[in-house]
XYZ file of N, CA and C in Angstrom:
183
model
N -23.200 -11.575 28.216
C -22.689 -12.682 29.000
C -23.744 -13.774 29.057
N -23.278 -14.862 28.708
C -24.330 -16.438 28.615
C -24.546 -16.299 30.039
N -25.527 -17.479 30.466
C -25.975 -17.838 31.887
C -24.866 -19.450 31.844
N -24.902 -19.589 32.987
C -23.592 -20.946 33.261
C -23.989 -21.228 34.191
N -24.373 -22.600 34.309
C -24.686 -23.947 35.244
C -23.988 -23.620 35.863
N -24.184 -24.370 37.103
C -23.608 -24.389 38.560
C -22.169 -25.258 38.209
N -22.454 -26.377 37.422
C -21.874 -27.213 36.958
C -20.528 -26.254 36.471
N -20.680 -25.356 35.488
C -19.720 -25.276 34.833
C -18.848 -24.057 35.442
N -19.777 -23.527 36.739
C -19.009 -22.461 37.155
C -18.161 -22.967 38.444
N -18.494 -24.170 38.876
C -17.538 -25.046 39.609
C -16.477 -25.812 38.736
N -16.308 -25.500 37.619
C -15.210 -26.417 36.822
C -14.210 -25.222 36.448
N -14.412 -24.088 36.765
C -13.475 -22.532 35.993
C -12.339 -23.133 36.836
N -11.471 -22.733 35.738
C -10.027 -22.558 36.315
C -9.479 -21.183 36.130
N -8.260 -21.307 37.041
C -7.836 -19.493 36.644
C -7.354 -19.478 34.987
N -6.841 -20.191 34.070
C -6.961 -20.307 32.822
C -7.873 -19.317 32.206
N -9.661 -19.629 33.011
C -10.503 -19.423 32.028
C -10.893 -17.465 32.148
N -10.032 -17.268 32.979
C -10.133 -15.763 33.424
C -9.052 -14.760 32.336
N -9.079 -13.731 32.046
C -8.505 -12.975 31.450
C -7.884 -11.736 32.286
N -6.885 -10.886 31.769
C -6.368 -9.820 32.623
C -7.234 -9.141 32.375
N -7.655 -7.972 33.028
C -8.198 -6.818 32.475
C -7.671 -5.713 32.126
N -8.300 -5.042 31.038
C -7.522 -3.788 30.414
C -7.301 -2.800 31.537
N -6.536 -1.564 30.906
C -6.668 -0.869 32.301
C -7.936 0.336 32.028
N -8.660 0.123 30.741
C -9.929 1.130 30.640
C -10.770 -0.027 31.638
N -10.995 -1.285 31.360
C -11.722 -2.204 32.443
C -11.633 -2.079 33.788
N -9.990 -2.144 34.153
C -10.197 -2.164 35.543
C -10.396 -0.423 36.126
N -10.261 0.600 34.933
C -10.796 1.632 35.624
C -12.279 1.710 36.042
N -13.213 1.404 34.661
C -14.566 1.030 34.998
C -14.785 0.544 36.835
N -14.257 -1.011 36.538
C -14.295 -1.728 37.482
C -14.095 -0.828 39.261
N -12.891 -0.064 39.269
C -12.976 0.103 40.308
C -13.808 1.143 40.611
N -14.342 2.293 39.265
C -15.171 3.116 39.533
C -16.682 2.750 40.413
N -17.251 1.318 39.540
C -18.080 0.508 40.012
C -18.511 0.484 41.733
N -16.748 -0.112 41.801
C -16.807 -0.824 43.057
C -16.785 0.680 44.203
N -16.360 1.695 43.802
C -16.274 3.332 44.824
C -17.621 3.324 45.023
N -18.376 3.537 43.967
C -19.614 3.583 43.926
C -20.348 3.015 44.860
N -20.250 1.622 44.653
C -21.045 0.711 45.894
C -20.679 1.299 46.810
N -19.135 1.217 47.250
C -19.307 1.795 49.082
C -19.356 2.738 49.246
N -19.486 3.639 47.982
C -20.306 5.396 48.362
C -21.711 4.657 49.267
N -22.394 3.966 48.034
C -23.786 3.711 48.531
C -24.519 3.234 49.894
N -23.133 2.377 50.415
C -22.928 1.356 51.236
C -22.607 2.502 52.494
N -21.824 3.335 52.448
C -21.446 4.619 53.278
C -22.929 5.107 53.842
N -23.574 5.788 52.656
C -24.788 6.295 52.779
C -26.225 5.627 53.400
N -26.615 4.693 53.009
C -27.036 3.771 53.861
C -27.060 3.781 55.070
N -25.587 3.277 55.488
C -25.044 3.546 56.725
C -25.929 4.402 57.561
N -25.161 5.532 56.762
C -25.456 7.004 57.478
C -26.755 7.415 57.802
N -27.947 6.938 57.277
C -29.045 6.924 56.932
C -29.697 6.269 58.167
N -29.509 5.126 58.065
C -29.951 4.323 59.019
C -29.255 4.250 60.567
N -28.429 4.947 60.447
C -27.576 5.378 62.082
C -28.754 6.929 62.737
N -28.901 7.602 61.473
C -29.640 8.511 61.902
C -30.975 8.493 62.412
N -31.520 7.430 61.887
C -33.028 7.243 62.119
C -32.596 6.162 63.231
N -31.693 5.752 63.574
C -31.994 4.943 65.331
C -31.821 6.590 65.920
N -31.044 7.436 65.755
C -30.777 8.141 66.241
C -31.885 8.824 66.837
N -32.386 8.891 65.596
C -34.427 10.087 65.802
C -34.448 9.266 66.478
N -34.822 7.823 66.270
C -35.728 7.009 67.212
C -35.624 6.824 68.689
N -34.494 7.423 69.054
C -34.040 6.829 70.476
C -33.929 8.169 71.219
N -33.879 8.985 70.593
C -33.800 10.533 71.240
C -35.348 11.313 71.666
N -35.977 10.436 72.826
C -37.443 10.804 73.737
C -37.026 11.935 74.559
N -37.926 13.046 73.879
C -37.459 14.357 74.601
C -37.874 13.854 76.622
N -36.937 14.453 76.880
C -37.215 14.505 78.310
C -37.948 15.654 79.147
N -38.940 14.657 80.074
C -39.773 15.761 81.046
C -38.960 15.992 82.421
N -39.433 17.350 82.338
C -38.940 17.590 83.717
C -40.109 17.286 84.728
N -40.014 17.297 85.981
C -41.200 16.936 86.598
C -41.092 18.015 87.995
């Protein structure tokens, strides 16, 4: 894939787009599971560590 000016990527019309196959859009959506696997995990990741972080064992007195 060329690199494209700002210029010319503000001039696309839907014309300049193509359908995609359906081996493409399988790729494609495999892609996109992927990310919000990643995006899931993350998540999960970082919910846990506020979690550690906020959980100060308590004294009895």
């Amino acid at each position: 894939m060329r690199n494209m000016s700002d210029n010319e990527i503000m001039e696309l019309t839907t014309d300049d787009f193509r359908e995609l196959t359906p081996q493409e859009a399988q790729q494609d959506n495999f892609r996109r599971m992927f990310q919000l696997l990643g995006l899931i995990y993350a998540n999960q990741v970082e919910i846990k560590q506020m979690l550690v972080a906020n959980n100060h064992p308590t004294t009895l007195v």
